[in-house]
């Protein structure tokens, strides 16, 4: 269920290597835990972030939580559509529901993240 | 799973298997396994506001009080009149301790001149059962009674389609006995959603057949605790154990308008003093400025000074912004007071209940 070509963090973010930029979103598991998402706050473009910084806020009917940067880098682009239509994340967490794109990332941090199968094992321990 | 349930003594309602078959997400709620959601909280919320939803409320308590002495004894513990309540009428009330703390909030229904049916919450059930037995010699019918709430603007149509013709003339906060498939049941036109709705009390054995029949109706979808919570919050209704409990008096809980000050009850003296003194924190509606919501436990600040705490809060799907309730000083509780809440100083403003004003419940 979790796409093979992505890397995963322990905070349930995914990150995709698109060459120049790296796309970040939250996993199906995270979405499932949150339920219907009602509000998303995104970082400003150009913001420098370190790994595990809280960079976005997410609220559902049930709870409020944070989205953390899976790797250090700089925010290159944000998914503006989520501001008005946060429910996109419920419908498409791995495609249309991406949160932001990072550039100039810490490559070593990226390499150390979990693969899809490692993330599956990690979820089983939760 | 079974072993876990038994070990922790978590009870199942007669509808448990129905929920599992439908793939509901289940949770424990005051010792009962209940559905949180079926298809999704938002969808279930909007379905209730536009059509009709059914809720499994079999976890709630039901008691029968018989005779004038029993009813008088109850009246001494609650803040309004029970003796003069007309047959066929329902009344919202609270069982109070002697200092006005809320032991439980209840709906009382007058079944006949000398019989009262009292509906209570699951949280304080053990304590309330003990009190109602000792004070009123009440018969506890919880174990044999199922409760299914049918709520939404189409709920009257739905129950009529099921053949419950007796419910047609029911006005808001009235009740009647009726028959379904040869068994007697009690139906009250009451609810927790702000929509036209009914609460159906029936024998346990009939619960699953009734549930299957009502959910087979094209206008009906099942809804869980999640939607029940957003629906009641939009109306400003309290959740016992979260917004109201023994640590808050009924005045603090904002129930002042329900109190019959001409009635005699054991907490009256204290509540009269509290009312005159006027210095207390009162449960007050709050809203955010956008879709972000205040959350339970958030501290509330006025001009940077802590003044209270949020007890309930969520996004209000039918109002489109964050809503909640908080205990704050009476002098700050008038609508329009600007406050902040939570770790990120969310801007909030006090607002009158209900947040959602287009409910069909009195229609």
XYZ file of N, CA, C and O in Angstrom, chain A residues 31-33 35-39 41 54 56-57 59-64 66 83-84 86-87, chain B residues 25 36-37 39-43 226 230 290-295 298 313-315 317 344 346:
184
model
N -2.870 9.505 7.583
C -4.189 9.991 7.165
C -5.293 9.188 7.841
O -6.288 9.731 8.335
N -5.072 7.876 7.897
C -6.040 6.980 8.519
C -6.218 7.319 10.006
O -7.324 7.323 10.533
N -5.108 7.629 10.667
C -5.161 7.991 12.093
C -5.904 9.307 12.295
O -6.636 9.478 13.267
N -8.163 10.834 10.224
C -9.546 10.918 9.749
C -9.708 12.151 8.869
O -8.730 12.671 8.323
N -10.950 12.655 8.778
C -11.245 13.776 7.876
C -10.416 15.009 8.233
O -10.551 15.570 9.316
N -9.583 15.445 7.280
C -8.717 16.606 7.512
C -9.486 17.889 7.191
O -10.170 17.990 6.175
N -9.377 18.869 8.105
C -10.193 20.078 7.982
C -9.370 21.350 7.822
O -9.897 22.389 7.458
N -8.072 21.295 8.115
C -7.255 22.511 8.045
C -5.799 22.140 7.873
O -5.310 21.205 8.506
N -1.919 24.148 7.489
C -1.093 25.356 7.432
C 0.267 24.940 6.885
O 0.855 23.962 7.351
N 9.115 21.150 13.076
C 7.719 21.130 12.648
C 7.500 22.276 11.672
O 7.806 23.418 11.946
N 4.654 22.248 9.245
C 3.266 22.431 8.805
C 2.336 21.942 9.914
O 2.718 21.105 10.727
N 1.129 22.525 9.950
C 0.132 22.085 10.928
C -0.993 21.387 10.184
O -1.326 21.759 9.057
N -4.936 19.679 10.906
C -6.033 19.426 11.848
C -7.076 18.557 11.172
O -7.368 18.725 9.990
N -7.623 17.655 11.959
C -8.755 16.868 11.477
C -9.909 17.106 12.438
O -9.756 17.831 13.417
N -11.040 16.495 12.138
C -12.166 16.618 13.065
C -11.724 16.139 14.449
O -12.059 16.743 15.462
N -10.905 15.082 14.462
C -10.522 14.460 15.732
C -9.389 15.156 16.459
O -9.376 15.184 17.685
N -8.375 15.649 15.725
C -7.154 16.066 16.413
C -6.374 17.113 15.636
O -6.623 17.353 14.453
N -5.415 17.730 16.332
C -4.481 18.652 15.700
C -3.090 18.059 15.829
O -2.749 17.516 16.873
N 1.272 18.032 13.969
C 2.280 18.740 13.186
C 2.808 17.832 12.091
O 2.771 16.612 12.204
N -4.722 24.491 1.064
C -5.210 25.523 1.994
C -6.737 25.627 1.924
O -7.398 25.809 2.941
N -7.277 25.514 0.707
C -8.732 25.593 0.557
C -9.390 24.221 0.559
O -10.564 24.093 0.866
N -8.303 20.940 2.074
C -7.458 19.991 2.815
C -7.876 18.537 2.628
O -7.074 17.625 2.817
N -9.137 18.344 2.210
C -9.630 16.968 2.050
C -8.903 16.227 0.922
O -8.997 14.995 0.817
N -15.257 1.662 12.314
C -14.107 1.830 13.201
C -14.662 1.894 14.615
O -15.509 2.727 14.912
N -16.995 4.634 16.107
C -16.620 6.050 15.991
C -17.096 6.590 14.654
O -17.578 7.704 14.546
N -16.897 5.778 13.614
C -17.321 6.211 12.285
C -17.542 5.007 11.394
O -16.982 3.940 11.617
N -18.445 5.625 7.420
C -17.795 6.066 6.172
C -16.868 7.257 6.409
O -16.010 7.555 5.594
N -17.069 7.982 7.467
C -16.270 9.179 7.732
C -17.098 10.182 8.504
O -18.300 10.315 8.267
N -16.454 10.880 9.423
C -17.187 11.776 10.327
C -17.893 12.891 9.557
O -19.076 13.171 9.796
N -17.183 13.530 8.619
C -17.787 14.656 7.894
C -19.004 14.209 7.092
O -20.047 14.858 7.111
N -18.846 13.088 6.399
C -19.951 12.581 5.580
C -21.165 12.251 6.457
O -22.308 12.583 6.120
N -18.167 9.962 16.357
C -17.473 11.130 15.819
C -18.450 12.179 15.334
O -18.372 13.356 15.721
N -19.529 16.120 16.711
C -19.532 17.403 15.984
C -20.949 17.980 15.896
O -21.131 19.199 15.963
N -10.852 30.814 11.763
C -10.732 30.055 10.514
C -11.087 28.593 10.781
O -11.822 28.314 11.727
N -10.546 27.698 9.981
C -10.909 26.291 10.138
C -10.152 25.595 11.260
O -10.432 24.446 11.579
N -9.183 26.292 11.849
C -8.491 25.703 12.992
C -9.447 25.637 14.181
O -10.306 26.503 14.325
N -9.247 24.653 15.033
C -10.196 24.492 16.141
C -9.500 24.538 17.494
O -8.401 24.008 17.642
N -10.147 25.172 18.470
C -9.668 25.011 19.845
C -9.865 23.547 20.248
O -10.805 22.909 19.782
N -8.982 23.034 21.082
C -9.057 21.610 21.438
C -9.187 21.450 22.949
O -8.700 22.290 23.712
N -6.894 23.010 26.013
C -6.236 24.286 25.714
C -6.543 25.281 26.830
O -7.701 25.442 27.232
N -13.802 20.901 21.679
C -13.504 21.755 20.538
C -13.249 20.915 19.313
O -12.681 19.825 19.387
N -13.713 21.414 18.180
C -13.526 20.698 16.925
C -13.859 21.658 15.788
O -14.369 22.755 16.015
N -13.576 21.226 14.595
C -14.059 21.943 13.422
C -15.564 21.710 13.340
O -16.042 20.605 13.560
N -18.407 21.284 11.036
C -18.581 21.045 9.602
C -19.695 21.870 8.958
O -19.594 22.226 7.788
N -0.366 27.914 20.722
C 0.001 28.843 19.641
C -0.816 30.131 19.684
O -0.892 30.850 18.684
N -3.987 30.802 19.619
C -5.051 30.886 18.621
C -6.050 31.968 19.029
O -6.477 32.034 20.178
